[in-house]
Coordinates of C-alpha atoms (C1' of nucleotides) in Angstrom, one line a residue:
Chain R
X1 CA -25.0 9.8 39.5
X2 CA -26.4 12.7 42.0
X3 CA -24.5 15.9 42.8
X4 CA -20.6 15.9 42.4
X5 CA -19.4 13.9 45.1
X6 CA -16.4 12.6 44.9
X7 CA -16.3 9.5 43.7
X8 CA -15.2 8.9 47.2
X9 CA -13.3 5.9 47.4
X10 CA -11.3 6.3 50.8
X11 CA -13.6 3.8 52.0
X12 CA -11.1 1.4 52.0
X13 CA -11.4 -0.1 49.2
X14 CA -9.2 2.1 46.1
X15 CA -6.9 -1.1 46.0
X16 CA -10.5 -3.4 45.1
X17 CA -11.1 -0.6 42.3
X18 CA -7.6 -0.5 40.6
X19 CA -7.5 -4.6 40.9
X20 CA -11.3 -4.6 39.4
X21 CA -9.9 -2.1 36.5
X22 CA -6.9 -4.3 35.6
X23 CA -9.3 -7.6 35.2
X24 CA -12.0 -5.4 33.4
X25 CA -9.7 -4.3 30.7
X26 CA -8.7 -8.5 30.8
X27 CA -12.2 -8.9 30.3
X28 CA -13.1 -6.5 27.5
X29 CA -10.1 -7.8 25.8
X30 CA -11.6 -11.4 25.6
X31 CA -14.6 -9.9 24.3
X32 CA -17.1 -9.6 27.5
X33 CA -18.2 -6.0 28.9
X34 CA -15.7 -4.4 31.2
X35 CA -18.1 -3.6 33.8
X36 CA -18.6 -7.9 34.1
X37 CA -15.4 -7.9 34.7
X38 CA -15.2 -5.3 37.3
X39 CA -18.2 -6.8 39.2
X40 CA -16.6 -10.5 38.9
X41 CA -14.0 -8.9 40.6
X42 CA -15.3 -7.5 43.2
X43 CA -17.2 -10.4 44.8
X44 CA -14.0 -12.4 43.8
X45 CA -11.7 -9.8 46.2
X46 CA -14.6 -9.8 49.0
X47 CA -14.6 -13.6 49.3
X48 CA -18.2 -13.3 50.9
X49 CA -21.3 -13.1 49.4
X50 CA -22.5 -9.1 49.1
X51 CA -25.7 -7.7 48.0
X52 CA -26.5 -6.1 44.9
X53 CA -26.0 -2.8 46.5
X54 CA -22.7 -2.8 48.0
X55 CA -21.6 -3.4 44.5
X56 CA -23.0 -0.6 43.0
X57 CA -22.0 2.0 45.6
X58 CA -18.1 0.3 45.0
X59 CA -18.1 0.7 41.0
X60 CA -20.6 3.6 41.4
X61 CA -22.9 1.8 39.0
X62 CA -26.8 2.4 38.7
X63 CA -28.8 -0.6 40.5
X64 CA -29.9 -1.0 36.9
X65 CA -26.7 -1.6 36.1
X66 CA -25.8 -4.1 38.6
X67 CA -28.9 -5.8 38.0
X68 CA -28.1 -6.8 34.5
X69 CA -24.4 -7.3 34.8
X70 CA -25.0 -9.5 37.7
X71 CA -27.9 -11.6 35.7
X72 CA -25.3 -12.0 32.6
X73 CA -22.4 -13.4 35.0
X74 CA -24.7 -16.0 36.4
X75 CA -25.8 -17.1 33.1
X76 CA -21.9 -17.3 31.9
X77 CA -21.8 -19.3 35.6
X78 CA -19.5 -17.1 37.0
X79 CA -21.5 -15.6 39.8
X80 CA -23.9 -17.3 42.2
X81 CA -27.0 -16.4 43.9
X82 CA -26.7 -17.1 47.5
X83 CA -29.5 -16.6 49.7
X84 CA -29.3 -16.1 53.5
X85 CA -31.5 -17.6 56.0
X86 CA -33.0 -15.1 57.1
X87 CA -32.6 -11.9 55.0
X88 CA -34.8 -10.7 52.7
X89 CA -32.3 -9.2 50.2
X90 CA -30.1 -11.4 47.5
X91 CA -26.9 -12.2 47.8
X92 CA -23.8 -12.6 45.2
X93 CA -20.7 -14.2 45.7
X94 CA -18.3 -15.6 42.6
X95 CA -16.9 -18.5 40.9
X96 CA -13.5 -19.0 42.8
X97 CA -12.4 -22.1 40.4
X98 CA -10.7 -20.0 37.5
X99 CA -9.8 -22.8 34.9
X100 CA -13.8 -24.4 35.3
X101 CA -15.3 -20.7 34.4
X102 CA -12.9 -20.3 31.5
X103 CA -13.8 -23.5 30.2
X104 CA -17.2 -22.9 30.8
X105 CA -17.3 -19.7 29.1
X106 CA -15.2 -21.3 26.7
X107 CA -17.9 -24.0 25.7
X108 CA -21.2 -21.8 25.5
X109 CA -19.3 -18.8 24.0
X110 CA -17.8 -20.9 21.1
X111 CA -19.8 -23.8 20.5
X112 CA -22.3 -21.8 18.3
X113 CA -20.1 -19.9 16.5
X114 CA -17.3 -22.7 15.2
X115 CA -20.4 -24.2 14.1
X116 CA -21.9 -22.0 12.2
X117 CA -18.3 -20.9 11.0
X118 CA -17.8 -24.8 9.7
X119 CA -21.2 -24.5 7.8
X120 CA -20.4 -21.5 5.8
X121 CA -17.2 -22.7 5.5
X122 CA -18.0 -25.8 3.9
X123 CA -20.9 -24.4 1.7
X124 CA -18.5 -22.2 0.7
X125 CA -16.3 -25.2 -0.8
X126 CA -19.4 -26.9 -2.1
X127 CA -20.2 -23.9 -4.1
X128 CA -16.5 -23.6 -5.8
X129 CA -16.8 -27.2 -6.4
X130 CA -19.9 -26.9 -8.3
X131 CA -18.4 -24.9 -10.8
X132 CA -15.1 -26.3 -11.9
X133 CA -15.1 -24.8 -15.2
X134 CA -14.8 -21.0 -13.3
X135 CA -11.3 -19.8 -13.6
X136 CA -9.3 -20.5 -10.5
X137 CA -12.3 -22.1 -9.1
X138 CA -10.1 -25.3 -7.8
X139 CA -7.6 -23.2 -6.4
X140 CA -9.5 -20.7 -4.5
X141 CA -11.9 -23.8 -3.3
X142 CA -8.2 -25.5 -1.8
X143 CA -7.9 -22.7 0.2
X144 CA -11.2 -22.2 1.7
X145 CA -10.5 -26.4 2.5
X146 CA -7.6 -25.4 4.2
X147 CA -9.2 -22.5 6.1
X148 CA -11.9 -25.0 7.1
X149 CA -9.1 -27.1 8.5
X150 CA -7.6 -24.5 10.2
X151 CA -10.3 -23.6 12.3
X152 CA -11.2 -27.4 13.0
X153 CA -7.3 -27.8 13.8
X154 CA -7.7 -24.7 16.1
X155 CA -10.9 -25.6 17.9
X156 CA -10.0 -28.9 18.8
X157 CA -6.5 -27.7 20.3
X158 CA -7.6 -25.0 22.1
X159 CA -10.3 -27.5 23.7
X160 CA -7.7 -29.7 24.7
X161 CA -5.4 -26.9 26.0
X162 CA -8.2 -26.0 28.2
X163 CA -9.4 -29.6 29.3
X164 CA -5.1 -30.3 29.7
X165 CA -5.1 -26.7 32.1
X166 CA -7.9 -28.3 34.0
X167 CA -6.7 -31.0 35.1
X168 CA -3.2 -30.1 36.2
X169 CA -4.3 -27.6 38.4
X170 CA -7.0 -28.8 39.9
X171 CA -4.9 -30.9 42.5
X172 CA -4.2 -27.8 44.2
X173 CA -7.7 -26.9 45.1
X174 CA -8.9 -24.1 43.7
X175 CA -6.4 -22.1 45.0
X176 CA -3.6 -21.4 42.0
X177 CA -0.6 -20.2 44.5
X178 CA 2.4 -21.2 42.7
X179 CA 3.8 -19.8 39.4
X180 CA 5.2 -22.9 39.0
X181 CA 7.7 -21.6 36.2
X182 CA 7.4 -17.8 36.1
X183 CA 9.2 -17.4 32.4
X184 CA 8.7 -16.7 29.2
X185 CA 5.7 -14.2 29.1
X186 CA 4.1 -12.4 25.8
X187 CA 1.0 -10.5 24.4
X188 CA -0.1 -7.0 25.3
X189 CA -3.7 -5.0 25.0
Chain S
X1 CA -22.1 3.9 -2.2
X2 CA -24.0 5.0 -5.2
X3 CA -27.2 4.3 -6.6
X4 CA -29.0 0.9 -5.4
X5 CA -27.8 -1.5 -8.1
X6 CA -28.2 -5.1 -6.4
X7 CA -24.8 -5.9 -4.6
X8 CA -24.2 -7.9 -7.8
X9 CA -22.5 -10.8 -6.6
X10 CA -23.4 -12.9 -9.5
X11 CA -19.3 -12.5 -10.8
X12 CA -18.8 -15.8 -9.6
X13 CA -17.5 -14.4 -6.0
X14 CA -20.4 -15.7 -4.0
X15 CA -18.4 -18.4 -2.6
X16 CA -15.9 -16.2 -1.3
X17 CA -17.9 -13.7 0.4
X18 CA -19.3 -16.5 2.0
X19 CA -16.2 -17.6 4.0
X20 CA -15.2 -13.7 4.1
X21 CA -18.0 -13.2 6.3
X22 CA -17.8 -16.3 8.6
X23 CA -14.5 -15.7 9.2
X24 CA -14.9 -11.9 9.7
X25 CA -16.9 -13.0 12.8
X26 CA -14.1 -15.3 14.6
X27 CA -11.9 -12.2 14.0
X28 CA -14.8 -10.0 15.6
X29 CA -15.1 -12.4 18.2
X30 CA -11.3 -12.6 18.9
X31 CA -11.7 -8.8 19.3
X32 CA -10.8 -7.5 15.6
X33 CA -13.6 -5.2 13.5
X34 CA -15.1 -7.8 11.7
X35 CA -14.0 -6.0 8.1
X36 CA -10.7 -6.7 9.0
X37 CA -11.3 -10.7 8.8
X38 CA -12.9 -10.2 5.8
X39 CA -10.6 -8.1 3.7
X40 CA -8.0 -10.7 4.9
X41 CA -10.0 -13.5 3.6
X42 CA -10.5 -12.3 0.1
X43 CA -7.1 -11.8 -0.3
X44 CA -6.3 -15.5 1.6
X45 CA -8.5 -16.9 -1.0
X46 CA -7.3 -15.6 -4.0
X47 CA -4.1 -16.9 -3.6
X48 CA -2.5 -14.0 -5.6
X49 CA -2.0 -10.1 -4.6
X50 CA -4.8 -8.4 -5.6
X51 CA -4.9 -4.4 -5.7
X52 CA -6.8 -2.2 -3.1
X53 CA -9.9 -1.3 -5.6
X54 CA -10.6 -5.3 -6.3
X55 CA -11.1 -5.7 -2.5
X56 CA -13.2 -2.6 -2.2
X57 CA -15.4 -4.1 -5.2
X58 CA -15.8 -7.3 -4.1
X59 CA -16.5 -6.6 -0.3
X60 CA -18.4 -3.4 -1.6
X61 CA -16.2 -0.9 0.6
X62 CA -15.6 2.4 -0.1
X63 CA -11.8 3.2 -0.9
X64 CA -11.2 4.5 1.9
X65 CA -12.3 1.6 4.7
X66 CA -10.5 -0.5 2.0
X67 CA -7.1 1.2 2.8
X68 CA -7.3 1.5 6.3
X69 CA -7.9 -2.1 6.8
X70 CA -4.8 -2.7 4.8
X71 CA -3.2 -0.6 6.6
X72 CA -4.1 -1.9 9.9
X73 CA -3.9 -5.6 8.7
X74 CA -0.6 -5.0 7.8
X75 CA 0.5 -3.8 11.6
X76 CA -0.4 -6.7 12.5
X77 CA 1.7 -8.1 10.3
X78 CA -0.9 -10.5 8.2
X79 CA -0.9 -8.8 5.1
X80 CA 2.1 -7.7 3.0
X81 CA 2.4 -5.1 0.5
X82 CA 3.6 -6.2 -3.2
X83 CA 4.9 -4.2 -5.5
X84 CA 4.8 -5.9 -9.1
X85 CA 7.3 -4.5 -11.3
X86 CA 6.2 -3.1 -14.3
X87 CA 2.7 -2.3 -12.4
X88 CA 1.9 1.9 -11.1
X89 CA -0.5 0.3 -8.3
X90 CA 0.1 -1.5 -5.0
X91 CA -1.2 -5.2 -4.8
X92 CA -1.4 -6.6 -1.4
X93 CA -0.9 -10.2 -0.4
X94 CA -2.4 -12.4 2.4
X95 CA 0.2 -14.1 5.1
X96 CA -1.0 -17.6 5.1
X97 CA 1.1 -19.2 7.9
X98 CA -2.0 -19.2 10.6
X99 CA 0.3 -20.0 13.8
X100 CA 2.7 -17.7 12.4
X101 CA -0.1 -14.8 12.3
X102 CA -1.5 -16.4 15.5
X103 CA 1.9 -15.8 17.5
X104 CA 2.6 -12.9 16.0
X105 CA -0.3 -10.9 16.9
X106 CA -1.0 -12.5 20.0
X107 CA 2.8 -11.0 21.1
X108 CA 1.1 -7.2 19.9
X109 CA -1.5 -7.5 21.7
X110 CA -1.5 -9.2 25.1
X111 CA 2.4 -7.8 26.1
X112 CA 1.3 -4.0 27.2
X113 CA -2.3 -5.3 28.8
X114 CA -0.3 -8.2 30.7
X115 CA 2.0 -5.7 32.2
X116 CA 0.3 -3.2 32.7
X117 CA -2.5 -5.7 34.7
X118 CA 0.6 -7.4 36.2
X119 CA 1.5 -4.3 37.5
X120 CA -2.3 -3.1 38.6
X121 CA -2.5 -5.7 40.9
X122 CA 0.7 -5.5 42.5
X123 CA -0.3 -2.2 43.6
X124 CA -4.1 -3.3 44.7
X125 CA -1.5 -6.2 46.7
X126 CA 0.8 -3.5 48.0
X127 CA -1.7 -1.3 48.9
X128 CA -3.8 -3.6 50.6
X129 CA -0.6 -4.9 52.9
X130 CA 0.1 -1.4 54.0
X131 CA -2.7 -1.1 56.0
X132 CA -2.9 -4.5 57.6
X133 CA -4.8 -3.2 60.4
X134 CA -8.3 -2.6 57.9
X135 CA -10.8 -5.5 58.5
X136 CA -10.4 -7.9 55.8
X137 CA -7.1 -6.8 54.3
X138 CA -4.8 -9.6 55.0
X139 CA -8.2 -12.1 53.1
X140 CA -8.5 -9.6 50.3
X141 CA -5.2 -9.0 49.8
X142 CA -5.0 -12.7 49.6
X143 CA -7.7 -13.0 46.9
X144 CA -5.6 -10.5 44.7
X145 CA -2.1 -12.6 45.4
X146 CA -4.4 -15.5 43.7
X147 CA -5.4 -13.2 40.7
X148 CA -2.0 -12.1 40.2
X149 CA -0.8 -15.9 40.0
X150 CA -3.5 -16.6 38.2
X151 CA -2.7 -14.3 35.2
X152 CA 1.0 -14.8 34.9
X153 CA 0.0 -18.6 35.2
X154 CA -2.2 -18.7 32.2
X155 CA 0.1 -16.3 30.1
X156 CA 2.7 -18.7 30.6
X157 CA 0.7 -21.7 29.9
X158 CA -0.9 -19.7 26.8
X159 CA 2.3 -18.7 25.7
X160 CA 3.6 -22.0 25.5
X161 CA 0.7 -23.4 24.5
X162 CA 1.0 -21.5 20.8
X163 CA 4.8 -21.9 20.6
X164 CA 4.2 -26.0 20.7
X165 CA 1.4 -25.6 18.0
X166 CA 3.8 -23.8 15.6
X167 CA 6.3 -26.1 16.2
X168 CA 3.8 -29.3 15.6
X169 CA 2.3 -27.5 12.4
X170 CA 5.7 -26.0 10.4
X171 CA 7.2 -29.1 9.3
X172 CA 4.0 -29.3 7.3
X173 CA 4.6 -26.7 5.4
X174 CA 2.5 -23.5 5.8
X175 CA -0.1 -25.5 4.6
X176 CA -2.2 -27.5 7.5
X177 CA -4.1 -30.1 5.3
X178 CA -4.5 -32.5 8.0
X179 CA -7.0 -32.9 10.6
X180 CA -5.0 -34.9 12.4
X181 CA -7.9 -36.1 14.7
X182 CA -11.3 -34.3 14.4
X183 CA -12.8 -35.2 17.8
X184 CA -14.1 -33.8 20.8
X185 CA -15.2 -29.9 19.5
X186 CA -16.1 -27.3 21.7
X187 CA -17.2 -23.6 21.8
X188 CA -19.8 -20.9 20.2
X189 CA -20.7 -17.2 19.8
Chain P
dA1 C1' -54.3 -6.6 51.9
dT2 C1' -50.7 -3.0 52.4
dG3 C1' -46.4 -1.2 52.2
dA4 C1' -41.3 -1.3 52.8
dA5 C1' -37.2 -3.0 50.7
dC6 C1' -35.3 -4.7 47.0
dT7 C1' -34.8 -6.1 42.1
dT8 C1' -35.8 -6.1 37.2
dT9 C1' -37.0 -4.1 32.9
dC10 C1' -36.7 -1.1 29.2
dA11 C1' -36.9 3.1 26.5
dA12 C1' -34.3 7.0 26.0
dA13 C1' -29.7 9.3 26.4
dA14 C1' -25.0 9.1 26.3
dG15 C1' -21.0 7.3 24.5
dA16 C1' -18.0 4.7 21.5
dT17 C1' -16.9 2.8 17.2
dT18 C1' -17.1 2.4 12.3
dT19 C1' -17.8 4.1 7.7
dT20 C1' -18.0 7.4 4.4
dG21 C1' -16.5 10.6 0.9
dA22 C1' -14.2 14.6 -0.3
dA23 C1' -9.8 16.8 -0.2
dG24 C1' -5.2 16.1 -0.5
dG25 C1' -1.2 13.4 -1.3
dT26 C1' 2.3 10.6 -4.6
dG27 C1' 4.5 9.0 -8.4
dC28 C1' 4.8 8.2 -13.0
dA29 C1' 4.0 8.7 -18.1
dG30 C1' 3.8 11.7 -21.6
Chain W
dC1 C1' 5.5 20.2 -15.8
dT2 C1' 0.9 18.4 -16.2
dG3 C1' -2.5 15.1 -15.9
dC4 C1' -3.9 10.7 -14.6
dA5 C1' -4.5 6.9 -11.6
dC6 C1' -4.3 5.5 -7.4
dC7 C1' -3.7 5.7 -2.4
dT8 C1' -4.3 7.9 2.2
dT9 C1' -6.3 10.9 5.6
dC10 C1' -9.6 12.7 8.5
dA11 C1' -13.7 15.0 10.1
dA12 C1' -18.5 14.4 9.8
dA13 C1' -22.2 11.1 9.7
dA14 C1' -24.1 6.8 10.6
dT15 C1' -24.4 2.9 13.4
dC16 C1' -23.9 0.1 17.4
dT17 C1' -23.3 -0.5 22.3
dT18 C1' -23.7 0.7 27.0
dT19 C1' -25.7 3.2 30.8
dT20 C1' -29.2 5.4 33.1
dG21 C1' -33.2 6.0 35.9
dA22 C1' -38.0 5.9 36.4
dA23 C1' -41.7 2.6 36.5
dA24 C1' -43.2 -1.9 37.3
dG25 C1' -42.6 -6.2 39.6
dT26 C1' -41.4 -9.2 43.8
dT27 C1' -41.3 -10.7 48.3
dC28 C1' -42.1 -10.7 52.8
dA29 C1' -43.5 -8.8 57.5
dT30 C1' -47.2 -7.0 59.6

DNA sequence: ATGAACTTTCAAAAGATTTTGAAGGTGCAG
DNA sequence: CTGCACCTTCAAAATCTTTTGAAAGTTCAT
């Protein structure tokens, strides 16, 4: 950013950076930018409210940069503005409630698309329909049905795997400390 | 690829590229290039194994994107290779199990990311304990613990969560023509 | 009203990803 | 063995995304 200094992290916080790495390369994977997830993390690990500042001098990110990854996770509704009596500058803190943001995100990400997916979808369908006389049309209109179906089948699982997840955990408070059962693990990057 | 002649799609393929491309953006949204989804969907749709060049025409890709798609859709284990006896080219075939494709690349591609994040935070955790003494460690460290938990939690539940679906879906045959109950919807883009 | 302390915006630069197409296989028929 | 038809590879080019940093915008204290 200025003159070869070390990225100097012996500020007491390398163990923030390689925890804010690990859930940024979670992030990216589900399709968001991995610096959101880094800054997510951040405030998450800090479990106060910091300024816009402090974060960029942690990830060693322009204020630009902070600016607009910190506008994008308040409009996913992951991060909060907090003000403070008092201060003039803006504070940050995040979304402690894990299962509510994923759901969240869940909704506004998806909604649009699975619609507009469903649309093509079916005019796809309507258009093999309309002419029956093509060669194969029937058959390759049976399987764009059962695509269709698939995604509807999916969307509505998924929702109720999320809405299910919800609810179980929320009796704890939003604090998720137990495992519970600590088995059968897959997936990878 | 050659000399402007209108992407002539009047060969009664409209249809198809119409689904190809909707479903090219859940697979770019679920983190795949989008041209992966849609070679995959031609070849879901046409029911039969088609050869590399029919793709290419129909999705208007040059040879070579055509084959490394193939190639890469076949790592993840969603496309199979035919060889037709009698034939010199290769056709290639679509998997059409969708839980079975689901499980299967969700395995690929979460295992390495899981662990190595598993193992990112236990660091950031370790790291964090060793040096109880620093203002804050014992609450951040804290706020990591609940990360950790957090991620094997959902893995688990996620895990599970796609191991019941394939079990409620098989008996059905590979085909999912049902439904079931198209309710409460949720998601976008 | 002015200015200090921050924040936001946005166009340009950097960086990453995807696509292309030409060169180089491979395997088979003749 | 040669030529043909097809497939694969890969480096260069095109395209898309992200980051930067300077300028403009806010907000408040004075």
């Amino acid at each position: 950013m200025s003159e070869r200094e070390t990225p100097r992290q012996d500020d007491g916080h390398e163990a923030e950076l390689i925890a804010a790495e690990a859930i940024g390369d979670v992030i990216e994977h589900w399709g968001f930018r991995r610096v959101l997830g880094r800054v997510w993390t951040i405030l998450f690990i800090a479990a106060e409210p910091l300024p816009a500042a402090v974060i960029g001098e942690r990830l060693s990110l322009s204020a630009g940069a902070v600016s607009m990854s910190l506008t994008e996770l308040q409009r996913w509704g992951v991060v909060r503005r907090v003000f403070k009596p008092g201060e003039r500058k803006e504070y940050f803190e995040a979304e402690t409630d894990f299962w509510k943001m994923i759901s969240k995100v869940f909704d506004e990400r998806e909604r649009l698309l699975a619609e507009s997916v469903r649309a093509r979808l079916e005019r796809a369908v309507t258009m093999l329909e309309a002419r029956p006389r093509l060669p194969g049309a029937e058959q390759r209109a049976d399987r764009v049905r059962r695509l269709l179906s698939f995604v509807i089948v999916a969307e509505t699982a998924l929702d109720g795997f999320i809405r299910s997840r919800r609810v179980d955990f929320s009796p704890f408070g939003d604090l998720i400390r137990f495992p519970l059962r600590v088995a059968t693990r897959k997936r990878r990057a």
